[in-house]
Tab-separated table of N, CA and C in Angstrom:
chain	number	residue	atom	x	y	z
A	1	SER	N	92.020	78.295	23.676
A	1	SER	CA	91.083	77.190	23.887
A	1	SER	C	90.134	77.536	25.036
A	2	ASP	N	89.137	76.677	25.224
A	2	ASP	CA	88.161	76.905	26.293
A	2	ASP	C	88.813	76.837	27.670
A	3	TYR	N	89.779	75.936	27.815
A	3	TYR	CA	90.464	75.783	29.097
A	3	TYR	C	91.228	77.056	29.468
A	4	GLN	N	91.928	77.640	28.500
A	4	GLN	CA	92.669	78.868	28.774
A	4	GLN	C	91.723	80.022	29.068
A	5	GLN	N	90.604	80.094	28.365
A	5	GLN	CA	89.621	81.152	28.606
A	5	GLN	C	89.041	81.020	30.012
A	6	LEU	N	88.754	79.782	30.428
A	6	LEU	CA	88.231	79.552	31.769
A	6	LEU	C	89.265	79.964	32.820
A	7	GLY	N	90.527	79.619	32.607
A	7	GLY	CA	91.577	79.997	33.541
A	7	GLY	C	91.727	81.502	33.638
A	8	TYR	N	91.629	82.198	32.506
A	8	TYR	CA	91.730	83.664	32.506
A	8	TYR	C	90.580	84.255	33.302
A	9	ASN	N	89.363	83.750	33.089
A	9	ASN	CA	88.199	84.286	33.797
A	9	ASN	C	88.290	84.036	35.297
A	10	LEU	N	88.892	82.932	35.683
A	10	LEU	CA	89.040	82.657	37.109
A	10	LEU	C	90.122	83.528	37.742
A	11	ARG	N	91.128	83.897	36.969
A	11	ARG	CA	92.209	84.733	37.500
A	11	ARG	C	91.813	86.202	37.606
A	12	VAL	N	90.909	86.642	36.760
A	12	VAL	CA	90.486	88.047	36.764
A	12	VAL	C	89.565	88.274	37.965
A	13	ASN	N	89.807	89.340	38.676
A	13	ASN	CA	88.981	89.659	39.843
A	13	ASN	C	87.730	90.384	39.367
A	14	LEU	N	86.677	89.616	39.109
A	14	LEU	CA	85.446	90.212	38.604
A	14	LEU	C	84.639	90.886	39.707
A	15	PHE	N	84.685	90.320	40.904
A	15	PHE	CA	83.883	90.834	42.007
A	15	PHE	C	84.823	91.468	43.026
A	16	GLN	N	85.023	92.752	42.900
A	16	GLN	CA	85.997	93.448	43.729
A	16	GLN	C	85.414	93.919	45.050
A	17	GLY	N	84.154	93.679	45.272
A	17	GLY	CA	83.534	94.118	46.520
A	17	GLY	C	83.011	95.538	46.397
A	18	GLY	N	82.377	95.983	47.460
A	18	GLY	CA	81.793	97.312	47.468
A	18	GLY	C	82.832	98.387	47.690
A	19	PRO	N	82.437	99.638	47.547
A	19	PRO	CA	83.386	100.729	47.794
A	19	PRO	C	83.751	100.796	49.275
A	20	LEU	N	84.933	101.294	49.565
A	20	LEU	CA	85.374	101.390	50.952
A	20	LEU	C	84.606	102.464	51.715
A	21	LYS	N	84.189	103.503	51.008
A	21	LYS	CA	83.423	104.574	51.635
A	21	LYS	C	82.070	104.629	50.955
A	22	SER	N	81.002	104.434	51.732
A	22	SER	CA	79.674	104.462	51.134
A	22	SER	C	79.222	105.906	50.937
A	23	ARG	N	78.431	106.117	49.921
A	23	ARG	CA	77.925	107.454	49.606
A	23	ARG	C	76.413	107.424	49.684
A	24	SER	N	75.837	108.526	50.063
A	24	SER	CA	74.400	108.643	50.176
A	24	SER	C	73.962	109.911	49.452
A	25	LEU	N	72.928	109.791	48.648
A	25	LEU	CA	72.420	110.963	47.932
A	25	LEU	C	71.917	112.004	48.921
A	26	MET	N	71.272	111.552	50.002
A	26	MET	CA	70.764	112.501	50.988
A	26	MET	C	71.917	113.234	51.673
A	27	ARG	N	72.962	112.501	52.066
A	27	ARG	CA	74.098	113.150	52.721
A	27	ARG	C	74.831	114.083	51.764
A	28	ASP	N	74.891	113.712	50.485
A	28	ASP	CA	75.564	114.570	49.515
A	28	ASP	C	74.736	115.800	49.162
A	29	SER	N	73.410	115.735	49.360
A	29	SER	CA	72.526	116.828	48.956
A	29	SER	C	72.440	117.935	49.994
A	30	TYR	N	72.675	117.617	51.256
A	30	TYR	CA	72.517	118.598	52.322
A	30	TYR	C	73.856	118.881	52.986
A	31	THR	N	73.928	120.032	53.663
A	31	THR	CA	75.135	120.363	54.415
A	31	THR	C	75.058	119.700	55.791
A	32	LEU	N	76.170	119.687	56.504
A	32	LEU	CA	76.217	118.990	57.790
A	32	LEU	C	75.306	119.603	58.849
A	33	ASP	N	75.042	120.917	58.783
A	33	ASP	CA	74.219	121.533	59.820
A	33	ASP	C	72.789	121.003	59.810
A	34	VAL	N	72.307	120.534	58.650
A	34	VAL	CA	70.962	119.970	58.589
A	34	VAL	C	70.885	118.727	59.472
A	35	PHE	N	71.917	117.897	59.425
A	35	PHE	CA	71.911	116.678	60.216
A	35	PHE	C	72.172	116.962	61.692
A	36	GLU	N	72.936	117.999	61.989
A	36	GLU	CA	73.191	118.341	63.387
A	36	GLU	C	71.948	118.920	64.054
A	37	LYS	N	71.134	119.664	63.302
A	37	LYS	CA	69.917	120.256	63.851
A	37	LYS	C	68.770	119.269	63.933
A	38	ALA	N	68.867	118.162	63.217
A	38	ALA	CA	67.768	117.202	63.161
A	38	ALA	C	67.520	116.592	64.536
A	39	VAL	N	66.267	116.488	64.887
A	39	VAL	CA	65.871	115.871	66.141
A	39	VAL	C	65.331	114.489	65.821
A	40	ILE	N	65.887	113.481	66.468
A	40	ILE	CA	65.435	112.119	66.224
A	40	ILE	C	64.345	111.790	67.224
A	41	ASP	N	63.157	111.560	66.721
A	41	ASP	CA	62.016	111.208	67.552
A	41	ASP	C	61.746	109.717	67.377
A	42	PRO	N	61.954	108.905	68.410
A	42	PRO	CA	61.768	107.463	68.238
A	42	PRO	C	60.334	107.069	67.934
A	43	ARG	N	59.372	107.932	68.247
A	43	ARG	CA	57.973	107.606	67.975
A	43	ARG	C	57.571	107.960	66.535
A	44	HIS	N	58.388	108.784	65.867
A	44	HIS	CA	58.031	109.205	64.511
A	44	HIS	C	59.290	109.149	63.652
A	45	TRP	N	59.529	108.028	63.031
A	45	TRP	CA	60.730	107.843	62.226
A	45	TRP	C	60.339	107.475	60.812
A	46	HIS	N	61.001	108.076	59.871
A	46	HIS	CA	60.754	107.881	58.439
A	46	HIS	C	59.295	108.121	58.081
A	47	GLY	N	58.662	109.064	58.749
A	47	GLY	CA	57.285	109.384	58.426
A	47	GLY	C	56.292	108.383	58.964
A	48	ARG	N	56.739	107.419	59.745
A	48	ARG	CA	55.844	106.410	60.295
A	48	ARG	C	55.773	106.557	61.798
A	49	LYS	N	54.656	106.234	62.351
A	49	LYS	CA	54.520	106.203	63.796
A	49	LYS	C	54.479	104.746	64.239
A	50	ILE	N	54.876	104.502	65.474
A	50	ILE	CA	54.845	103.144	65.996
A	50	ILE	C	53.392	102.702	66.112
A	51	SER	N	53.091	101.544	65.592
A	51	SER	CA	51.726	101.043	65.587
A	51	SER	C	51.336	100.526	66.963
A	52	GLU	N	50.076	100.170	67.088
A	52	GLU	CA	49.589	99.616	68.346
A	52	GLU	C	50.290	98.292	68.644
A	53	LEU	N	50.577	97.509	67.619
A	53	LEU	CA	51.280	96.253	67.824
A	53	LEU	C	52.681	96.511	68.373
A	54	GLY	N	53.345	97.542	67.863
A	54	GLY	CA	54.665	97.899	68.378
A	54	GLY	C	54.604	98.325	69.826
A	55	ARG	N	53.580	99.088	70.183
A	55	ARG	CA	53.425	99.497	71.576
A	55	ARG	C	53.154	98.286	72.466
A	56	TRP	N	52.352	97.335	71.966
A	56	TRP	CA	52.066	96.132	72.734
A	56	TRP	C	53.349	95.363	73.004
A	57	TYR	N	54.195	95.227	71.973
A	57	TYR	CA	55.459	94.523	72.159
A	57	TYR	C	56.374	95.258	73.136
A	58	GLU	N	56.386	96.578	73.093
A	58	GLU	CA	57.184	97.342	74.065
A	58	GLU	C	56.745	97.014	75.486
A	59	LYS	N	55.428	97.027	75.712
A	59	LYS	CA	54.907	96.733	77.049
A	59	LYS	C	55.180	95.284	77.430
A	60	TYR	N	55.047	94.382	76.465
A	60	TYR	CA	55.273	92.962	76.724
A	60	TYR	C	56.708	92.704	77.164
A	61	PHE	N	57.666	93.262	76.432
A	61	PHE	CA	59.072	93.040	76.791
A	61	PHE	C	59.441	93.773	78.074
A	62	LEU	N	58.839	94.919	78.318
A	62	LEU	CA	59.061	95.602	79.590
A	62	LEU	C	58.564	94.734	80.733
A	63	ASP	N	57.384	94.109	80.550
A	63	ASP	CA	56.836	93.220	81.563
A	63	ASP	C	57.742	92.008	81.786
A	64	LEU	N	58.282	91.453	80.693
A	64	LEU	CA	59.207	90.320	80.827
A	64	LEU	C	60.462	90.724	81.609
A	65	ASN	N	60.983	91.900	81.325
A	65	ASN	CA	62.172	92.375	82.045
A	65	ASN	C	61.881	92.592	83.525
A	66	VAL	N	60.690	93.105	83.841
A	66	VAL	CA	60.318	93.318	85.236
A	66	VAL	C	60.188	91.978	85.948
A	67	GLN	N	59.553	90.999	85.284
A	67	GLN	CA	59.418	89.672	85.897
A	67	GLN	C	60.785	89.036	86.137
A	68	LYS	N	61.690	89.187	85.189
A	68	LYS	CA	63.033	88.633	85.335
A	68	LYS	C	63.764	89.297	86.507
A	69	ALA	N	63.652	90.617	86.617
A	69	ALA	CA	64.285	91.332	87.722
A	69	ALA	C	63.687	90.933	89.057
A	70	MET	N	62.377	90.723	89.103
A	70	MET	CA	61.733	90.305	90.346
A	70	MET	C	62.198	88.913	90.765
A	71	LYS	N	62.345	87.996	89.787
A	71	LYS	CA	62.831	86.655	90.094
A	71	LYS	C	64.261	86.699	90.632
A	72	GLU	N	65.092	87.549	90.012
A	72	GLU	CA	66.486	87.652	90.462
A	72	GLU	C	66.577	88.241	91.868
A	73	LYS	N	65.703	89.191	92.175
A	73	LYS	CA	65.776	89.864	93.474
A	73	LYS	C	65.123	89.030	94.587
A	74	TYR	N	63.939	88.486	94.291
A	74	TYR	CA	63.191	87.807	95.351
A	74	TYR	C	63.166	86.289	95.215
A	75	GLY	N	63.682	85.768	94.103
A	75	GLY	CA	63.767	84.318	93.953
A	75	GLY	C	62.579	83.669	93.465
């Protein structure tokens, strides 16, 4: 009956979650020495450079941190 079919579907674990170990095509395609030799440049990541807006935000938050430190030190 429909009730038994519904109960069976609820008892079956349809969504078992993701794999315990994630796999990456890039990691599987290259040997480990490629990743060890890689230099991470924060200004040039994934083929993109930080835009002027990103630089503005860096300066803005640096300024906020300096103001906060000045308030803590001098009141």
